[in-house]
mmCIF file of C-alpha atoms in Angstrom:
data_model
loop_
_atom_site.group_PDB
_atom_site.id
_atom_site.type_symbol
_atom_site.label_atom_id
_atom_site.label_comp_id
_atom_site.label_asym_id
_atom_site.label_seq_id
_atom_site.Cartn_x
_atom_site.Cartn_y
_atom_site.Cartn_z
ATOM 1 C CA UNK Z 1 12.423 -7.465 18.836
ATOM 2 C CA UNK Z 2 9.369 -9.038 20.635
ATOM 3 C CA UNK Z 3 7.578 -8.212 23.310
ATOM 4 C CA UNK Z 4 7.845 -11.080 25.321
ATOM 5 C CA UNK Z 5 3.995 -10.543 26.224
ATOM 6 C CA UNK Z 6 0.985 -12.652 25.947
ATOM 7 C CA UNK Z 7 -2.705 -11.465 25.234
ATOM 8 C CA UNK Z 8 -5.359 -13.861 26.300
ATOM 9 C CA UNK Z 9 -7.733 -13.696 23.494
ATOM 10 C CA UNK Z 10 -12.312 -14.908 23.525
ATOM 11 C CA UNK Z 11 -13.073 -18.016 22.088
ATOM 12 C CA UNK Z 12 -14.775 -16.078 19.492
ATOM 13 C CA UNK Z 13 -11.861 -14.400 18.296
ATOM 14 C CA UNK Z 14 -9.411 -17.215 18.787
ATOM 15 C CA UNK Z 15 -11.822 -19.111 16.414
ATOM 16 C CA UNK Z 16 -11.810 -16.364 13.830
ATOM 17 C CA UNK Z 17 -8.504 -15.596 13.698
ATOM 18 C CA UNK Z 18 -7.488 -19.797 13.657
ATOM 19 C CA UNK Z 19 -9.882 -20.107 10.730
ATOM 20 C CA UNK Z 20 -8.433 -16.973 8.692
ATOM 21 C CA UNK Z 21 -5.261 -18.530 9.050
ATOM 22 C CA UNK Z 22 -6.154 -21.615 7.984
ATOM 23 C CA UNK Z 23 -7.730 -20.740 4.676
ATOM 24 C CA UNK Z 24 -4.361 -18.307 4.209
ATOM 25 C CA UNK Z 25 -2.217 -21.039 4.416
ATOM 26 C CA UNK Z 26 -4.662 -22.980 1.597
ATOM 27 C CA UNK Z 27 -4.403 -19.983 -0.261
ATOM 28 C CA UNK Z 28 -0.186 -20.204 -0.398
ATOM 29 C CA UNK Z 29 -0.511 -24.038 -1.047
ATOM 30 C CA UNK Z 30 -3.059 -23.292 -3.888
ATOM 31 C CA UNK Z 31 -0.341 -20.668 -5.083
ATOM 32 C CA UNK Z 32 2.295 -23.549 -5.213
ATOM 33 C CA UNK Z 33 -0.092 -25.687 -7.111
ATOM 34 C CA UNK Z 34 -0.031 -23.200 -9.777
ATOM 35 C CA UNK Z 35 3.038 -22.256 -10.172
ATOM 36 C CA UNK Z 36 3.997 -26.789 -10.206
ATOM 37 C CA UNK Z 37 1.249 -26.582 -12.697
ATOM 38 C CA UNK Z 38 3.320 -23.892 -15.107
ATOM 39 C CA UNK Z 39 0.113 -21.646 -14.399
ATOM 40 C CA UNK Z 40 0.742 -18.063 -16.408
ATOM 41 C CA UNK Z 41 1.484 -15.326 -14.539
ATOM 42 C CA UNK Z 42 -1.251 -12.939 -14.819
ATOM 43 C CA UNK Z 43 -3.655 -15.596 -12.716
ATOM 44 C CA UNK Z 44 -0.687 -16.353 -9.931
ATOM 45 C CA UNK Z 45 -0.094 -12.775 -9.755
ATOM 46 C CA UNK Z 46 -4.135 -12.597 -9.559
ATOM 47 C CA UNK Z 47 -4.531 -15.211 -6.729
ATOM 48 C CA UNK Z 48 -1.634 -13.609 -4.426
ATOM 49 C CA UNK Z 49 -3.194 -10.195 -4.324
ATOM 50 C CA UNK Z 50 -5.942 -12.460 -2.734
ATOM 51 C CA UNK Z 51 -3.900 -13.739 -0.236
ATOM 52 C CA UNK Z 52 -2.133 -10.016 0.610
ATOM 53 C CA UNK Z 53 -5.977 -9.174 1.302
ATOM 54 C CA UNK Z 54 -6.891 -11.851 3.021
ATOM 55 C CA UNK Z 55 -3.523 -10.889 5.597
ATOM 56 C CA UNK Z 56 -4.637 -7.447 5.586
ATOM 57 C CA UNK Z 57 -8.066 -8.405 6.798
ATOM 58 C CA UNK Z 58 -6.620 -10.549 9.506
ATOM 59 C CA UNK Z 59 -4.212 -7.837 10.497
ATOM 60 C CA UNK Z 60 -7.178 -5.053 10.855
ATOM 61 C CA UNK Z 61 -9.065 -7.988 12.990
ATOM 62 C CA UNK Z 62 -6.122 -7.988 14.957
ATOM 63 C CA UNK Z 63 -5.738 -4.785 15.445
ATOM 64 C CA UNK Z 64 -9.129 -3.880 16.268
ATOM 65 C CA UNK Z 65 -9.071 -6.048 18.939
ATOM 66 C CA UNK Z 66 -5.927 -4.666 19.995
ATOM 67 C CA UNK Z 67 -7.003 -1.659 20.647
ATOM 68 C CA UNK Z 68 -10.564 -2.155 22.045
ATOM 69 C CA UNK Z 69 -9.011 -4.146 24.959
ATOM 70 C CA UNK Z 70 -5.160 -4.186 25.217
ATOM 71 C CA UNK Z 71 -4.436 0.043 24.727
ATOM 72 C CA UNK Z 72 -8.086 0.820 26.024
ATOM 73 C CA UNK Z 73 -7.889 -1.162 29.248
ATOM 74 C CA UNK Z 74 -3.699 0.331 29.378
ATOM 75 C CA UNK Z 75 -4.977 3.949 29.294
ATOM 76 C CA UNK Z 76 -7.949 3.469 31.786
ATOM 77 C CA UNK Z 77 -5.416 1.572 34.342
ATOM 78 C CA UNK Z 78 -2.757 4.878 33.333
ATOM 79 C CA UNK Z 79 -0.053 2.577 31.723
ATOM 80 C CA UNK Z 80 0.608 5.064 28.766
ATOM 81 C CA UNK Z 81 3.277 3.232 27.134
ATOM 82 C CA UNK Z 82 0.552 1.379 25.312
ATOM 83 C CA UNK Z 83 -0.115 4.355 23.421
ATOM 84 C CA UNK Z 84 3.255 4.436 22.101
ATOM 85 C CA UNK Z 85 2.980 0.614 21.391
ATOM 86 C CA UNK Z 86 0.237 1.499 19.402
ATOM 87 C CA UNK Z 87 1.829 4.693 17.608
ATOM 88 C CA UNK Z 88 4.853 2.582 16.617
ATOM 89 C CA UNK Z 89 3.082 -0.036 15.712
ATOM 90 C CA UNK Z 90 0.633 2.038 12.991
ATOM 91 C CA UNK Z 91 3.550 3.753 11.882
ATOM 92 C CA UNK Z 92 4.963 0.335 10.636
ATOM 93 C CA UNK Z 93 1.883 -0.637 9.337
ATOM 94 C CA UNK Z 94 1.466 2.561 6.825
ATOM 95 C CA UNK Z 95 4.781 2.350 5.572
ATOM 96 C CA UNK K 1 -11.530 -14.975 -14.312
ATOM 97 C CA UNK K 2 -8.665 -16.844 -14.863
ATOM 98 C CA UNK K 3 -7.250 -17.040 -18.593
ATOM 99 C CA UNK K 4 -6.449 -20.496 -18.937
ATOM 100 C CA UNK K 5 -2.857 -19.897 -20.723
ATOM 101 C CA UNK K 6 -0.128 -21.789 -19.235
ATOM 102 C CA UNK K 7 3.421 -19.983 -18.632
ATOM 103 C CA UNK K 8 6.539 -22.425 -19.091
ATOM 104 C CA UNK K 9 9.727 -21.215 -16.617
ATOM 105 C CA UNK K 10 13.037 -22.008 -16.410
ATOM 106 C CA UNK K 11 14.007 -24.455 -13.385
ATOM 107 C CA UNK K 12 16.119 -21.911 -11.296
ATOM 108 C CA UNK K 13 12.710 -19.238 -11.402
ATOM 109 C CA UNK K 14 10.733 -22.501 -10.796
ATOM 110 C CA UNK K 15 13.263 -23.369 -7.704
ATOM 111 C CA UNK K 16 13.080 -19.528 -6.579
ATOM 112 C CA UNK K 17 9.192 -19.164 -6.921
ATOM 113 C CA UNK K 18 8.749 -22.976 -4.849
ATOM 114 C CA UNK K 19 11.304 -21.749 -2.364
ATOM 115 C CA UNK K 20 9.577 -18.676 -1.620
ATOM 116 C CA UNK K 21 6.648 -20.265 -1.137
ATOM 117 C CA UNK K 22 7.601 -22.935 1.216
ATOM 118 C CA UNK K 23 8.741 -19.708 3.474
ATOM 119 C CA UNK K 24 5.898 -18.025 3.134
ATOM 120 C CA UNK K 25 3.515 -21.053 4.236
ATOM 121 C CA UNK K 26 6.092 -21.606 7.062
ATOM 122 C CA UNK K 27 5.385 -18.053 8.190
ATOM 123 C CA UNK K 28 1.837 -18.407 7.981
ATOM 124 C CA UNK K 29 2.187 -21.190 9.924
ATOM 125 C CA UNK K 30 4.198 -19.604 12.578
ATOM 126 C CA UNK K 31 1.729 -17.064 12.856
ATOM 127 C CA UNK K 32 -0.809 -19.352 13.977
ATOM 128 C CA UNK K 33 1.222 -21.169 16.569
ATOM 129 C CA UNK K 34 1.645 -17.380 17.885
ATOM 130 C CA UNK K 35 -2.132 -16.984 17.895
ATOM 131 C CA UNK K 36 -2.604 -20.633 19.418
ATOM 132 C CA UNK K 37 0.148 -19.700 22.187
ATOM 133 C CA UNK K 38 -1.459 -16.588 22.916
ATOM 134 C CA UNK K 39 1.510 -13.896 21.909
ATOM 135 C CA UNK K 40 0.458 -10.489 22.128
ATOM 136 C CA UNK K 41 -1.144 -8.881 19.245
ATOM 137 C CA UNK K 42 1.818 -6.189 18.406
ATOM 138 C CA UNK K 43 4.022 -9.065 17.644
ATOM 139 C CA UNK K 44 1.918 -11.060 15.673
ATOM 140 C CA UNK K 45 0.795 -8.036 13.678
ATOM 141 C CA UNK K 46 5.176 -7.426 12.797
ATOM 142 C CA UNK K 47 5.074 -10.704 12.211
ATOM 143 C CA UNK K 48 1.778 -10.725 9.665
ATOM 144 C CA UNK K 49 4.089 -7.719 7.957
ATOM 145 C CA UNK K 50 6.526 -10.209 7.426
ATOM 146 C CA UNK K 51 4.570 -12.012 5.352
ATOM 147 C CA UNK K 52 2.865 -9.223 3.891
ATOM 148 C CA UNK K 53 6.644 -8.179 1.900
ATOM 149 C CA UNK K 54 7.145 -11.391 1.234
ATOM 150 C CA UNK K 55 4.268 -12.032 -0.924
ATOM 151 C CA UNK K 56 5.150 -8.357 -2.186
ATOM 152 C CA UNK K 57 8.892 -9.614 -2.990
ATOM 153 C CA UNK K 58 6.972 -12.806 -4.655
ATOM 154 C CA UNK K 59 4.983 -11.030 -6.827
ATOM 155 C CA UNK K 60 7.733 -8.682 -8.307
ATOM 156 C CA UNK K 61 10.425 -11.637 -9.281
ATOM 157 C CA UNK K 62 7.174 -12.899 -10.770
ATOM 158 C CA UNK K 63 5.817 -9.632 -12.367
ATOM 159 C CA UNK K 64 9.364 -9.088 -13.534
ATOM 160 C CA UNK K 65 9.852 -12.310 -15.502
ATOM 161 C CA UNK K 66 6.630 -11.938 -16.610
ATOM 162 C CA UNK K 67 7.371 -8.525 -18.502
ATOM 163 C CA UNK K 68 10.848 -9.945 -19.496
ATOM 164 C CA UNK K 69 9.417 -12.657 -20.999
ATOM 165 C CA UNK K 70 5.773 -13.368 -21.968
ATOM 166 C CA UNK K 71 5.674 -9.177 -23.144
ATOM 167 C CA UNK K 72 8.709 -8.623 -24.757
ATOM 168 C CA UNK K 73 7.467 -12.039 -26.719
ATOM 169 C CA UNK K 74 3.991 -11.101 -26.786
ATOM 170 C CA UNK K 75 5.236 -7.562 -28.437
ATOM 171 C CA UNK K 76 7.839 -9.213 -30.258
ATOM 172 C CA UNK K 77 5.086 -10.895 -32.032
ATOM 173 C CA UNK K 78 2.886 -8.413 -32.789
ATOM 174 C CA UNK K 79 0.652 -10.136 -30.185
ATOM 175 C CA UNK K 80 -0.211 -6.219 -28.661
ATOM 176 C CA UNK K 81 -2.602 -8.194 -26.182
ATOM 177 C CA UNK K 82 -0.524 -8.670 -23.671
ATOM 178 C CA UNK K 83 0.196 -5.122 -23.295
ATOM 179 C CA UNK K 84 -3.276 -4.535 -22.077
ATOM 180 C CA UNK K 85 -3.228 -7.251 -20.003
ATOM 181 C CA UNK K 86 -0.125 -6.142 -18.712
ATOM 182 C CA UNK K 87 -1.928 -2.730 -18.192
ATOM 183 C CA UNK K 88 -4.867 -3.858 -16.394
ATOM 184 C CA UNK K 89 -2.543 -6.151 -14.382
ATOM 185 C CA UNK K 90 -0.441 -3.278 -12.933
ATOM 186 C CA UNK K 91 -3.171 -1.385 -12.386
ATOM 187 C CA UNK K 92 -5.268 -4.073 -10.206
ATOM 188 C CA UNK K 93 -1.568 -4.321 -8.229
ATOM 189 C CA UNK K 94 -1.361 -0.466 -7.442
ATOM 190 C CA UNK K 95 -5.009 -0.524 -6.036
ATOM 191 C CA UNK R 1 18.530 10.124 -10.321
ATOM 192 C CA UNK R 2 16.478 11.355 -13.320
ATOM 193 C CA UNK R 3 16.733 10.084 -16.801
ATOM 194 C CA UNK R 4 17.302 13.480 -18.609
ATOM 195 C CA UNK R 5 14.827 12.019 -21.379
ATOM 196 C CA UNK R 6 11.322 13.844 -22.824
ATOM 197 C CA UNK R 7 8.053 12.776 -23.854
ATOM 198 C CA UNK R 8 5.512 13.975 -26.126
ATOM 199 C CA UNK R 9 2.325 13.186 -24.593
ATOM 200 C CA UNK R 10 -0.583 13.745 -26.874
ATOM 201 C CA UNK R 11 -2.953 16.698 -26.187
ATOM 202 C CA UNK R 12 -5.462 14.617 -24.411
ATOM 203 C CA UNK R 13 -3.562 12.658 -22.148
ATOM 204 C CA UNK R 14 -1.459 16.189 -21.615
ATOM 205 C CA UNK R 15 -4.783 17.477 -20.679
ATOM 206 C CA UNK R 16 -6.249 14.661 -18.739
ATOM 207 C CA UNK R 17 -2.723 14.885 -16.565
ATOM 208 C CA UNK R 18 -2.718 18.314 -15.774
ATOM 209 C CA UNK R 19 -6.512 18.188 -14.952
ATOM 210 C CA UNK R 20 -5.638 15.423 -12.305
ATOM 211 C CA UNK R 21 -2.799 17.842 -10.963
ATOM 212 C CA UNK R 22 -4.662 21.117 -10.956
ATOM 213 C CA UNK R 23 -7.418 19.014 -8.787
ATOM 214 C CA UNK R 24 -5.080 17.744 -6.504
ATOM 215 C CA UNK R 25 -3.180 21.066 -6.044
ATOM 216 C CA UNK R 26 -7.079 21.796 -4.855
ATOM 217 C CA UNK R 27 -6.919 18.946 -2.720
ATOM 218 C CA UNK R 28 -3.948 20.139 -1.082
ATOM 219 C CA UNK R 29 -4.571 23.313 -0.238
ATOM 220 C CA UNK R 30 -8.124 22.234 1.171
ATOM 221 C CA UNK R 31 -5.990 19.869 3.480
ATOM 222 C CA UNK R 32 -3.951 23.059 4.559
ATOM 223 C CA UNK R 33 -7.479 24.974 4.995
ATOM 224 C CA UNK R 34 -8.710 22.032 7.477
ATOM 225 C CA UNK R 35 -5.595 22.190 9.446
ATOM 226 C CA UNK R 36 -5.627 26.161 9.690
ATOM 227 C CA UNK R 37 -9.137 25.828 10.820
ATOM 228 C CA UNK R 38 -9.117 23.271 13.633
ATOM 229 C CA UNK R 39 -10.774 20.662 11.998
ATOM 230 C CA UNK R 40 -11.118 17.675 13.558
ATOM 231 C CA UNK R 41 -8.091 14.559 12.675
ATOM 232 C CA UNK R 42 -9.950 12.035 11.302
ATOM 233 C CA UNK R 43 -11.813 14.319 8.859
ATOM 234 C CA UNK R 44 -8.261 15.337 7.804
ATOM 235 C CA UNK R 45 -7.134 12.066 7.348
ATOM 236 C CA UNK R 46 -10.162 10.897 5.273
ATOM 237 C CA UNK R 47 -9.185 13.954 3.058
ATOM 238 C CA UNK R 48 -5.451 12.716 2.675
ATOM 239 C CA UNK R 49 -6.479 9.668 1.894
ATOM 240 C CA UNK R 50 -8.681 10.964 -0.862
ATOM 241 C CA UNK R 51 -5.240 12.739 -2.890
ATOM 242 C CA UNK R 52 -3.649 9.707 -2.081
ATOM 243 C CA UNK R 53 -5.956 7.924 -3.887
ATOM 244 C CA UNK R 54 -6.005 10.566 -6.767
ATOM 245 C CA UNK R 55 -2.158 10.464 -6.941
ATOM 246 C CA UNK R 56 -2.414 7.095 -7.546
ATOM 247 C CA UNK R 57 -4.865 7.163 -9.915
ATOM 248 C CA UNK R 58 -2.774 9.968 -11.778
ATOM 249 C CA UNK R 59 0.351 7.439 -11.833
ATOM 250 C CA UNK R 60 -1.449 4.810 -13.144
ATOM 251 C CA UNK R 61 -2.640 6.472 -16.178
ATOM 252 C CA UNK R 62 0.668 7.638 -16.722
ATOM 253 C CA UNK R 63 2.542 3.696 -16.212
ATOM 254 C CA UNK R 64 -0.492 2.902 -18.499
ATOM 255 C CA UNK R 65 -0.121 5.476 -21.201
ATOM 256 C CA UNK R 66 4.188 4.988 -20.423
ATOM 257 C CA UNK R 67 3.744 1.284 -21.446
ATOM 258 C CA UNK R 68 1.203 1.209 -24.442
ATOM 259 C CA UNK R 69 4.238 3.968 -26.191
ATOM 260 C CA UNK R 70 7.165 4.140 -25.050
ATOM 261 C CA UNK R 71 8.080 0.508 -23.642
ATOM 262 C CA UNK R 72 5.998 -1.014 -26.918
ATOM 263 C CA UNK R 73 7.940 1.151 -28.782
ATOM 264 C CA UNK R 74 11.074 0.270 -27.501
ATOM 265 C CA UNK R 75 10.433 -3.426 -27.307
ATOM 266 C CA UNK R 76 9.737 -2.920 -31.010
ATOM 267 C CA UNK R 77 12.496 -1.277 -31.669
ATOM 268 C CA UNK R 78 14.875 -4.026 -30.303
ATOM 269 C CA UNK R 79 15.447 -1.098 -27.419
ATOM 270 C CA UNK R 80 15.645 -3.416 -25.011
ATOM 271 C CA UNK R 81 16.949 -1.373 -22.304
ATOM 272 C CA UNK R 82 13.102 -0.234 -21.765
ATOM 273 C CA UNK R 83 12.062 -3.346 -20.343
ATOM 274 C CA UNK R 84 14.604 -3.195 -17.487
ATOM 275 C CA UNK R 85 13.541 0.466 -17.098
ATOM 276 C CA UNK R 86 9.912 -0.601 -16.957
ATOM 277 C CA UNK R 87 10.801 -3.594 -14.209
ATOM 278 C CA UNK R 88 12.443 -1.435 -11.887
ATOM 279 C CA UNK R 89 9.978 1.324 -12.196
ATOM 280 C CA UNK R 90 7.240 -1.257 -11.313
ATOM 281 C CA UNK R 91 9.128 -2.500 -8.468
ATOM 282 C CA UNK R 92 9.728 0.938 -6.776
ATOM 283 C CA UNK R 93 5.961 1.463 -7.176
ATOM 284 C CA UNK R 94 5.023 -1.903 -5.485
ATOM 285 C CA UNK R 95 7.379 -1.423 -2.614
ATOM 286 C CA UNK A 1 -19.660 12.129 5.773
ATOM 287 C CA UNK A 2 -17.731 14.871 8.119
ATOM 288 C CA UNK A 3 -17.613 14.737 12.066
ATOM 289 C CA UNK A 4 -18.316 18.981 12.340
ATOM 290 C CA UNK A 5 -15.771 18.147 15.436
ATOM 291 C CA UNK A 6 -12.882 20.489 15.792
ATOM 292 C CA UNK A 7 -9.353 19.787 17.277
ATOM 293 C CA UNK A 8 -7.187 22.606 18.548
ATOM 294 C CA UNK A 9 -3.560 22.014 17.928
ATOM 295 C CA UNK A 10 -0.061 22.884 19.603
ATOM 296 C CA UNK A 11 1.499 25.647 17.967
ATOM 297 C CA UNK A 12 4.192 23.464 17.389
ATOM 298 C CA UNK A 13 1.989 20.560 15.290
ATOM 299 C CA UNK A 14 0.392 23.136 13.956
ATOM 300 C CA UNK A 15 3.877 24.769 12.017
ATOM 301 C CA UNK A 16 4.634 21.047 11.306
ATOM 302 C CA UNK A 17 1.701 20.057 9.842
ATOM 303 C CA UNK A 18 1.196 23.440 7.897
ATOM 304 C CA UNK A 19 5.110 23.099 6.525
ATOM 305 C CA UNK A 20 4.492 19.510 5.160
ATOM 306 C CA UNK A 21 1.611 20.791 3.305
ATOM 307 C CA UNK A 22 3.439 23.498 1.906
ATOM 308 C CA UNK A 23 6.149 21.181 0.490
ATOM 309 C CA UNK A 24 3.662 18.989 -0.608
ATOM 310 C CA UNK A 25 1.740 21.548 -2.456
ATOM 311 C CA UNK A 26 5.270 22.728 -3.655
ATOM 312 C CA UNK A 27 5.864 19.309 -5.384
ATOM 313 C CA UNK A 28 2.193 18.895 -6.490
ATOM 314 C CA UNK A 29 3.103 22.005 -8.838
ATOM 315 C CA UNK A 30 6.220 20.770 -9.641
ATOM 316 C CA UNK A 31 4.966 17.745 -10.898
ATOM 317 C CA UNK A 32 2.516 19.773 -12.993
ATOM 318 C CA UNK A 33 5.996 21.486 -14.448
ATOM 319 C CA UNK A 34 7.524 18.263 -15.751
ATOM 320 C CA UNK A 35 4.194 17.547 -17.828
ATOM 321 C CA UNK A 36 3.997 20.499 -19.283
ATOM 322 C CA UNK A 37 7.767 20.416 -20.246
ATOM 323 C CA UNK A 38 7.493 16.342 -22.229
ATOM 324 C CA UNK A 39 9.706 15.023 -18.856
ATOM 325 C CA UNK A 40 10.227 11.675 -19.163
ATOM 326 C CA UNK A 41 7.587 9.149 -17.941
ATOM 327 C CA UNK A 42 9.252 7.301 -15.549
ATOM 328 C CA UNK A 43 10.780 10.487 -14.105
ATOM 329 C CA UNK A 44 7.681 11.100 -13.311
ATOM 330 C CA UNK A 45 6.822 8.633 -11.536
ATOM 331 C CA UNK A 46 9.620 8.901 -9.372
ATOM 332 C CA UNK A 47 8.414 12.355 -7.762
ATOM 333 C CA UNK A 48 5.344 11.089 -7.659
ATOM 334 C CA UNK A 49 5.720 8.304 -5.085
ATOM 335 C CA UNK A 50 7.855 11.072 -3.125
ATOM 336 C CA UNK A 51 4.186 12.614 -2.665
ATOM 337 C CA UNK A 52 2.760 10.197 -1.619
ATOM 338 C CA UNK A 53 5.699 9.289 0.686
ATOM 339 C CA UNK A 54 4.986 13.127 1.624
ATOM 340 C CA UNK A 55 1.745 12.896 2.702
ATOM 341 C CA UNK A 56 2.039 9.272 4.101
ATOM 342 C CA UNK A 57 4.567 11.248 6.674
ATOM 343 C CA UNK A 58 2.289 13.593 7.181
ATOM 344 C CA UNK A 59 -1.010 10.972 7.570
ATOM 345 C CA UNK A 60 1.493 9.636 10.381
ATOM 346 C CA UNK A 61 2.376 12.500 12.095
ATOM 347 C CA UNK A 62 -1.392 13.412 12.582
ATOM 348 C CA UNK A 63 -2.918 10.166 13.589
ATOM 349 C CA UNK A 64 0.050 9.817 16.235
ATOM 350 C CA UNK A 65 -1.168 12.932 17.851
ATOM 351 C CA UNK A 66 -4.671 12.057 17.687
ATOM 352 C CA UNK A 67 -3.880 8.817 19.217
ATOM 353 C CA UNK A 68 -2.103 10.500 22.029
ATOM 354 C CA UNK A 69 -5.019 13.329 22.372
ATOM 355 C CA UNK A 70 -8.200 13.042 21.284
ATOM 356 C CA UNK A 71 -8.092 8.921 21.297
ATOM 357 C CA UNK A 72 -5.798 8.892 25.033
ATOM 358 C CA UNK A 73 -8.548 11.770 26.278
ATOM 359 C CA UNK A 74 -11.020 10.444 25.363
ATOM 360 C CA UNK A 75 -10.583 6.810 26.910
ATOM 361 C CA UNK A 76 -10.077 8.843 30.683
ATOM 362 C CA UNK A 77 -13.098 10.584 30.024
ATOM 363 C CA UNK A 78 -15.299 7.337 29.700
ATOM 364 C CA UNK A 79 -15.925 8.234 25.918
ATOM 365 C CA UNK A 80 -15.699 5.764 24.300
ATOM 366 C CA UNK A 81 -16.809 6.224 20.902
ATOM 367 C CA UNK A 82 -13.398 7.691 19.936
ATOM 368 C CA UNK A 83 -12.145 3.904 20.055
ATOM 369 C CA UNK A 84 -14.506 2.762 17.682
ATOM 370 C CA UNK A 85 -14.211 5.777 15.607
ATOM 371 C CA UNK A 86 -10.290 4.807 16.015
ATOM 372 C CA UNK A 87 -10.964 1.475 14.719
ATOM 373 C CA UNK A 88 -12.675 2.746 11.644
ATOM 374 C CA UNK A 89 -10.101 5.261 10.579
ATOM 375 C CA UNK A 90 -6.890 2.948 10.487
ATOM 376 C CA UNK A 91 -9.302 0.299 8.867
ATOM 377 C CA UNK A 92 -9.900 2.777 6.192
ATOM 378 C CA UNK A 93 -5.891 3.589 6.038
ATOM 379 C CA UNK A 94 -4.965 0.457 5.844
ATOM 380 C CA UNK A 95 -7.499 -0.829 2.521
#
C-alpha cells in the first residue's frame, strides 16, 4: 500500500513538521490524562477536536509542500503519473 | 472553557478509551519516524488519515456513552441542561 | 431504511427549514449556471463548498430542534429506544 | 472574491457534471417534500448526508479534472500561479 519512495524534505520544513508532531503527540497524552482523571465528556470530546485540527493542519502543510515540489517538479520533467498520485490522493482526503 | 464536572466510567469504557489512546499516540509516533526517515509525503498523508478516523472512532464510543449516560440521567432528572450542552456539543463536532 | 414515523415541526422551525431549502435549491441551480457557462473550477468549487456548508447548517438545526423534542421527549417518556436512535444517527453524521 | 477566468469543458464532463447537478437539485426538492409532509427527523437526516455525499462526488470529479488541465497546463506553460492557487483551494476543502 506504500509507495516505497522517499522525499527529501528543507530543514525548515523538517523542523515544522517535527515540532507539529510533537505537540500532537502532547495533545493525545493530555487526552489520556483526562480521561485517568474521570474528566467529563463534553471537555475530552472538546480537546480531541483540537487534536483532529491540529492533524488537519499538518496534513495541508504536507500537502502543500507536496505539490509545490514533488507533482510540480513531476509535470515539468513529464512524469504524469504524479498527477494521478495527487488525484487519488485528494480523493481520499475529501471522503 | 472547560466545565469542571467530572464523568465517572465503568472500567471496560475506561480500558477501551486508554487502549485507544495508546494506538493513537503510537501512530502519531510512527508518523514522525516517517517524517524523520524521509518517506514520501503521499504515504505519510494515508497514514495522518489513519489517525484522523481514529480520533473520529474515539470520539463517537465517547459521544455515545456520553448520551447513554450523563443525558438520559441529566433528562431523567429534570436536569434539561445537558440537552443544550449536548446541542452545542454536536454542533461544534459537525463544523 | 426509513423509519416510516412523522413530525410536527412548529410553524417557525417549518419555516426556517424550508427557507434553508428553497436557498439552497438557489444554490444549486447557480452551480448548474456556472458549469453551463464555462466558469472557471475553482470558482465552482468555492460555490459547492458554500451549499455544503448550508446543508450542514440546515442538519444541524434539525439534530438540534430533533433532540430538544423528540429524544427529550422520549427519554421522558421511558422511550428509551430514542437514545439508540439518536447515537447512531450521530455516528452516521460524524463518519 | 471570483477569478472572471473561464474553463471550457469536454462534452463528456460537461453531461457529467450537468447530470450530478440535476440529481442533486432533484434531492434538494425532495428533501423540501419530507418537511412539508412532518417526515421523521432522523429520516431526514439520512437524505441529507446523501447530498452532501452528492456533491462531495461531484467537488471530486471537478477538481480531478482541473488538476489534470488547468493545474497539469499550466505547470508546462511556466505558470505558475495555478499551483499556488491549487494550494489554496484544497486548503479551503479540506477546513
Amino acid at each position: 500500500m506504500t509507495t516505497g519512495k522517499k522525499k527529501h524534505r528543507t530543514e525548515e520544513e523538517y523542523k515544522s513538521l517535527i515540532n507539529r508532531l510533537n505537540r500532537i503527540e502532547g495533545q493525545v497524552r493530555g487526552v489520556r490524562k483526562m480521561v485517568e482523571t474521570d474528566v467529563y465528556c463534553v471537555d475530552i470530546l472538546t480537546q480531541v477536536s483540537a487534536i483532529q485540527s491540529a492533524l488537519n493542519a499538518f496534513n495541508k502543510e504536507l500537502l502543500s509542500n507536496h505539490i509545490k515540489t514533488c507533482v510540480a517538479d513531476g509535470i515539468r520533467a513529464d512524469n504524469d503519473e504524479v498527477i494521478d498520485e495527487l488525484v487519488k490522493t485528494i480523493q481520499k482526503l475529501m471522503k
